Structure formats: structure tokens, C-alpha cells
mmCIF file of C-alpha atoms in Angstrom:
data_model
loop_
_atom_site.group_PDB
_atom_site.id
_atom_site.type_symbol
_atom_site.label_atom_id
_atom_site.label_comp_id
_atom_site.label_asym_id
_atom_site.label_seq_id
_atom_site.Cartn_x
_atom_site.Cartn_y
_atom_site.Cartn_z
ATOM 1 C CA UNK A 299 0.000 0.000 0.000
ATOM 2 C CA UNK A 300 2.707 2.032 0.787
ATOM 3 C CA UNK A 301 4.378 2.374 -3.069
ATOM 4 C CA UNK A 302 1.056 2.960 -4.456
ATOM 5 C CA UNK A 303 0.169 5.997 -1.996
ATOM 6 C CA UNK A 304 3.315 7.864 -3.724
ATOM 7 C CA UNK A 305 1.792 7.229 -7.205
ATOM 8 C CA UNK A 306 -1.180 9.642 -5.884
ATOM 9 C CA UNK A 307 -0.246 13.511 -5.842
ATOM 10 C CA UNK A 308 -1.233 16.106 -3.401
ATOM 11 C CA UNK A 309 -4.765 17.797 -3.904
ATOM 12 C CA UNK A 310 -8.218 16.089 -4.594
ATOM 13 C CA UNK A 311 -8.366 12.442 -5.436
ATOM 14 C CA UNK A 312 -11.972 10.873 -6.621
ATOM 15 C CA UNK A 313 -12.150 7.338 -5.373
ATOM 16 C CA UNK A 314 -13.337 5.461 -8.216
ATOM 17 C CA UNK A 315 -14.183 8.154 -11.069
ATOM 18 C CA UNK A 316 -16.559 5.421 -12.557
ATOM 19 C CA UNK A 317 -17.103 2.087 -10.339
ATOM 20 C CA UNK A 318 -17.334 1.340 -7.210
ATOM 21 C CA UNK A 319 -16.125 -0.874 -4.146
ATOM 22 C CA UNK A 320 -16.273 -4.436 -5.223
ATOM 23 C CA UNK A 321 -15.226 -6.095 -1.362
ATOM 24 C CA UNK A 322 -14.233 -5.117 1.940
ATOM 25 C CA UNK A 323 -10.824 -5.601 0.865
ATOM 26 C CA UNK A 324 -11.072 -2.833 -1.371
ATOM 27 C CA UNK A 325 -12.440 -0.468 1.166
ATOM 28 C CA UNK A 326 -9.739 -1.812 3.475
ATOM 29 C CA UNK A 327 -6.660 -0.851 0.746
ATOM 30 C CA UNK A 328 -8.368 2.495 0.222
ATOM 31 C CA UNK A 329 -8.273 3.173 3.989
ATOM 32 C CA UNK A 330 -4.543 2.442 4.418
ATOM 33 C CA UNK A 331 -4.032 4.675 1.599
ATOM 34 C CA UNK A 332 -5.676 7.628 2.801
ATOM 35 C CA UNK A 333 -4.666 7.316 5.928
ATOM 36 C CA UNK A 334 -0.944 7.643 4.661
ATOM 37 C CA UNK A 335 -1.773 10.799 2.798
ATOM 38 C CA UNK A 336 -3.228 13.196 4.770
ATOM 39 C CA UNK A 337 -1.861 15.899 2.111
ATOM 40 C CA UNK A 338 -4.358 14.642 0.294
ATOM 41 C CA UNK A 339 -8.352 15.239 0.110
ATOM 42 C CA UNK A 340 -10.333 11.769 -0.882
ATOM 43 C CA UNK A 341 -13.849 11.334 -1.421
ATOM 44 C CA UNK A 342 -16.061 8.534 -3.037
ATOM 45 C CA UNK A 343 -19.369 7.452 -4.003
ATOM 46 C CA UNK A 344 -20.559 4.247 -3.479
ATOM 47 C CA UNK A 345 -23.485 1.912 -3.588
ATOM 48 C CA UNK A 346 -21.765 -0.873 -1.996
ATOM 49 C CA UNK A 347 -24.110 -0.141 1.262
ATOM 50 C CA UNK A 348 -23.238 -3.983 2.408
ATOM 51 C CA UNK A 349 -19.465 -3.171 3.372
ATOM 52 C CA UNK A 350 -18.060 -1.602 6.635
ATOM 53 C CA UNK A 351 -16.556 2.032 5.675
ATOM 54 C CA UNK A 352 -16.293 3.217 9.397
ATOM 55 C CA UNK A 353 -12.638 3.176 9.139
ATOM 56 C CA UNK A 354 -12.302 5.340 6.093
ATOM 57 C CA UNK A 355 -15.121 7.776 6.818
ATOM 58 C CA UNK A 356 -13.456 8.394 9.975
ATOM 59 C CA UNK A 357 -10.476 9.515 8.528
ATOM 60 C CA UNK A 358 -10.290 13.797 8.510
ATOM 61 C CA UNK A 359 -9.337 13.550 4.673
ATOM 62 C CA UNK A 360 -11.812 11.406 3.473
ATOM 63 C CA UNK A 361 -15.353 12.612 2.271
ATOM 64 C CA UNK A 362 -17.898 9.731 1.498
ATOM 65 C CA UNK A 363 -21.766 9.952 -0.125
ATOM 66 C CA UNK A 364 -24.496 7.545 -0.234
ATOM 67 C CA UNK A 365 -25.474 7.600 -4.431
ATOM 68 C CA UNK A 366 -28.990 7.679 -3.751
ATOM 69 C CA UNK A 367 -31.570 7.503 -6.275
ATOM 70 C CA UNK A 368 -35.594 6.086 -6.493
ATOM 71 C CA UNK A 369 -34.310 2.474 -6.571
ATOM 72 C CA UNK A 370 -32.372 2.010 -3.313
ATOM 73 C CA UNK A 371 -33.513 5.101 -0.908
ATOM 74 C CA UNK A 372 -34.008 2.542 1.999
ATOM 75 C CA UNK A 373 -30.957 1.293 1.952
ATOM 76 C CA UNK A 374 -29.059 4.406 1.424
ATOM 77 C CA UNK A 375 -30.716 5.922 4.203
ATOM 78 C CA UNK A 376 -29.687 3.140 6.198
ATOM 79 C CA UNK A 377 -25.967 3.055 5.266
ATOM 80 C CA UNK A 378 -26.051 6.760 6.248
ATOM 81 C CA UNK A 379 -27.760 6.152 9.997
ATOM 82 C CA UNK A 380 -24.788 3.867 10.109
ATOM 83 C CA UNK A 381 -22.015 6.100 8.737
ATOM 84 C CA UNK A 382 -23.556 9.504 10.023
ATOM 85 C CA UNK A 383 -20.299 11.681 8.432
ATOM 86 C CA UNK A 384 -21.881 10.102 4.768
ATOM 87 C CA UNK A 385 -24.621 12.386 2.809
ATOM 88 C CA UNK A 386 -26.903 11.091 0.162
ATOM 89 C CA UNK A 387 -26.257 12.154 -3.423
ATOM 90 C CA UNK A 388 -28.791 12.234 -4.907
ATOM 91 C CA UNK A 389 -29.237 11.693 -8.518
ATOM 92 C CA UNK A 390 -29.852 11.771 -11.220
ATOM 93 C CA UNK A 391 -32.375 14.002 -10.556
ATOM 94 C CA UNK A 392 -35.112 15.657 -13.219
ATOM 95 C CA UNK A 393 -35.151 19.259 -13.801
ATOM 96 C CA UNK A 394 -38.637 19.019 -12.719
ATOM 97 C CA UNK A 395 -37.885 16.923 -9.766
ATOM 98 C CA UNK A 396 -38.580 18.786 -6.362
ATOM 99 C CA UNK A 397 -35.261 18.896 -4.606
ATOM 100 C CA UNK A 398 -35.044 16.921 -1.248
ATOM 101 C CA UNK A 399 -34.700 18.333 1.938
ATOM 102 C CA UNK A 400 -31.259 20.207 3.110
ATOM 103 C CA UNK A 401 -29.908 19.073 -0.049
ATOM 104 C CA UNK A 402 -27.554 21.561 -2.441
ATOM 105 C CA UNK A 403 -27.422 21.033 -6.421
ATOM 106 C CA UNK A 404 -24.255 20.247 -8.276
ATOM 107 C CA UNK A 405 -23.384 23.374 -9.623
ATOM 108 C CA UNK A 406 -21.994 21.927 -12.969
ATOM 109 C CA UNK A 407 -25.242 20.042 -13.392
ATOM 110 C CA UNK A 408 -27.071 23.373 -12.846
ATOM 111 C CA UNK A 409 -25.275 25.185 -15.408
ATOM 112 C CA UNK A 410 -23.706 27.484 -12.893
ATOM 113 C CA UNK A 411 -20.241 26.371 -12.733
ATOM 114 C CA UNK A 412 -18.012 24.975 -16.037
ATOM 115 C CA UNK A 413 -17.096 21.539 -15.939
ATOM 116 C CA UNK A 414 -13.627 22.839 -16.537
ATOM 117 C CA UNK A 415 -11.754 21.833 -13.212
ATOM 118 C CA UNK A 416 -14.960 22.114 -11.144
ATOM 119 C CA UNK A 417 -14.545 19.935 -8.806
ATOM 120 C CA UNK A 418 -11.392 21.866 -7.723
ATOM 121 C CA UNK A 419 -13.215 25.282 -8.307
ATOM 122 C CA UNK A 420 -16.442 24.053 -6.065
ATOM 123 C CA UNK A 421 -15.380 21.533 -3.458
ATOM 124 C CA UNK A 422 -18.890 20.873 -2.211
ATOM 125 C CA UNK A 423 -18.220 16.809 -2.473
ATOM 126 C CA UNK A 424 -14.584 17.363 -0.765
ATOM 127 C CA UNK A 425 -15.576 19.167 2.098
ATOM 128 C CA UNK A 426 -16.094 16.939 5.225
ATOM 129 C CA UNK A 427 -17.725 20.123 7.012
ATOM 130 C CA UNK A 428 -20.498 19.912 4.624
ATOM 131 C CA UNK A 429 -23.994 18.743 6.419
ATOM 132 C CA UNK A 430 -26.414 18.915 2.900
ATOM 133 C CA UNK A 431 -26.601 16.176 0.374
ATOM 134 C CA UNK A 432 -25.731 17.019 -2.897
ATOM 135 C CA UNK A 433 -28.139 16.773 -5.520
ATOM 136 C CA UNK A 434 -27.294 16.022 -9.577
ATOM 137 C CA UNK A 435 -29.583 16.899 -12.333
ATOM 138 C CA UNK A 436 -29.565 14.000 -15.404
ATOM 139 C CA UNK A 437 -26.962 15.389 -18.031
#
């Protein structure tokens, strides 16, 4: 775990742009590699609500969200009574879908903010302070 934490550089790191967590091993490697990089700012998605992330959601550098959508809102709300640092992310949502509750659109999705580096620009998904959910419209 060790020589793969130097092949990630300092700044934002997505975990798994497209995928997700497979096995408990993989949250497990992902854990020992954010917790050697705490010059780095991780944060993941995941519908793998059947694993135990308490080790890497308690990790200051580590940002995690519950991808929440009409099909598994039970269970994502469960995974986040579990994990109460996760939000929902909820998506993809209909332009004329009501927004839920304390929850904050992507801006990209909005059309307020250029896809262009945005998750650098915004850092709504990287910010561990954040208590919303983050909402994306279908693109």
C-alpha cells in the first residue's frame, strides 16, 4: 500500500471516477491509503451499502456519499444512519424533480459552474464540514 500511496499527488483524489467498491478488501486498501496521505483530500461514491466504511469515513481527509436515487432510498438511508459523516447524493435528478430536503445542487449540473476543473473550483463533495446532500440533475 505504501508504493502505491506515492503514485497519488497532493490535492483532490476521486475514489473510483466510474465504479465502485467491489469487497471489503477494497475499502480496506483504500483506507490504508488515505490514511498515509493526509496531504491529500479523498472522497467517493458508493453503492456498496453492504461493506463496513467506518474506518475510512473516519479519517479527517476522506469525504464519502451515499449515491442515492428512487431504486435504493431505503438502503441508502440506512448506510447513512450507520455512517452519520456520509450524505446522500442524490441523482440523477429531473429538472422538474422537487429537490429533497437540506440538499444543495451540483453546480456543474445546474449550469452554474463549467465543468472545466470544477470539482477543484467548487469543493462541495470534498468538504467533510459539509452537512447537505448534494443533488445532480440528469446530463
Amino acid at each position: 500500500v505504501k508504493e502505491l500511496s506515492g503514485l497519488i499527488e497532493p490535492g483532490l483524489f476521486r475514489i473510483h471516477e466510474s465504479g465502485d467498491f467491489h469487497s471489503q478488501f477494497a475499502v480496506d486498501v483504500w483506507t490504508a491509503l488515505a490514511a498515509l496521505r493526509d496531504d491529500v483530500t479523498f472522497w467517493f461514491y458508493t453503492r456498496s451499502f453492504n461493506f463496513d466504511f467506518s474506518r475510512l469515513v473516519a479519517l479527517d481527509n476522506v469525504t464519502g456519499w451515499a449515491s442515492t436515487d428512487q431504486y435504493n432510498q431505503e438502503q441508502a438511508k440506512q448506510f447513512i444512519e450507520k455512517f452519520p459523516s456520509v450524505r446522500h447524493a442524490y441523482g440523477p435528478l429531473e429538472t422538474t424533480d422537487s429537490v429533497p430536503d437540506n440538499t444543495v445542487m451540483c453546480p456543474v449540473t445546474t449550469g452554474k459552474l463549467d465543468l472545466d476543473a470544477a470539482c477543484t473550483k467548487c469543493r462541495l463533495c470534498t468538504d467533510k464540514r459539509m452537512k447537505k446532500h448534494i443533488g445532480f440533475i440528469k446530463h
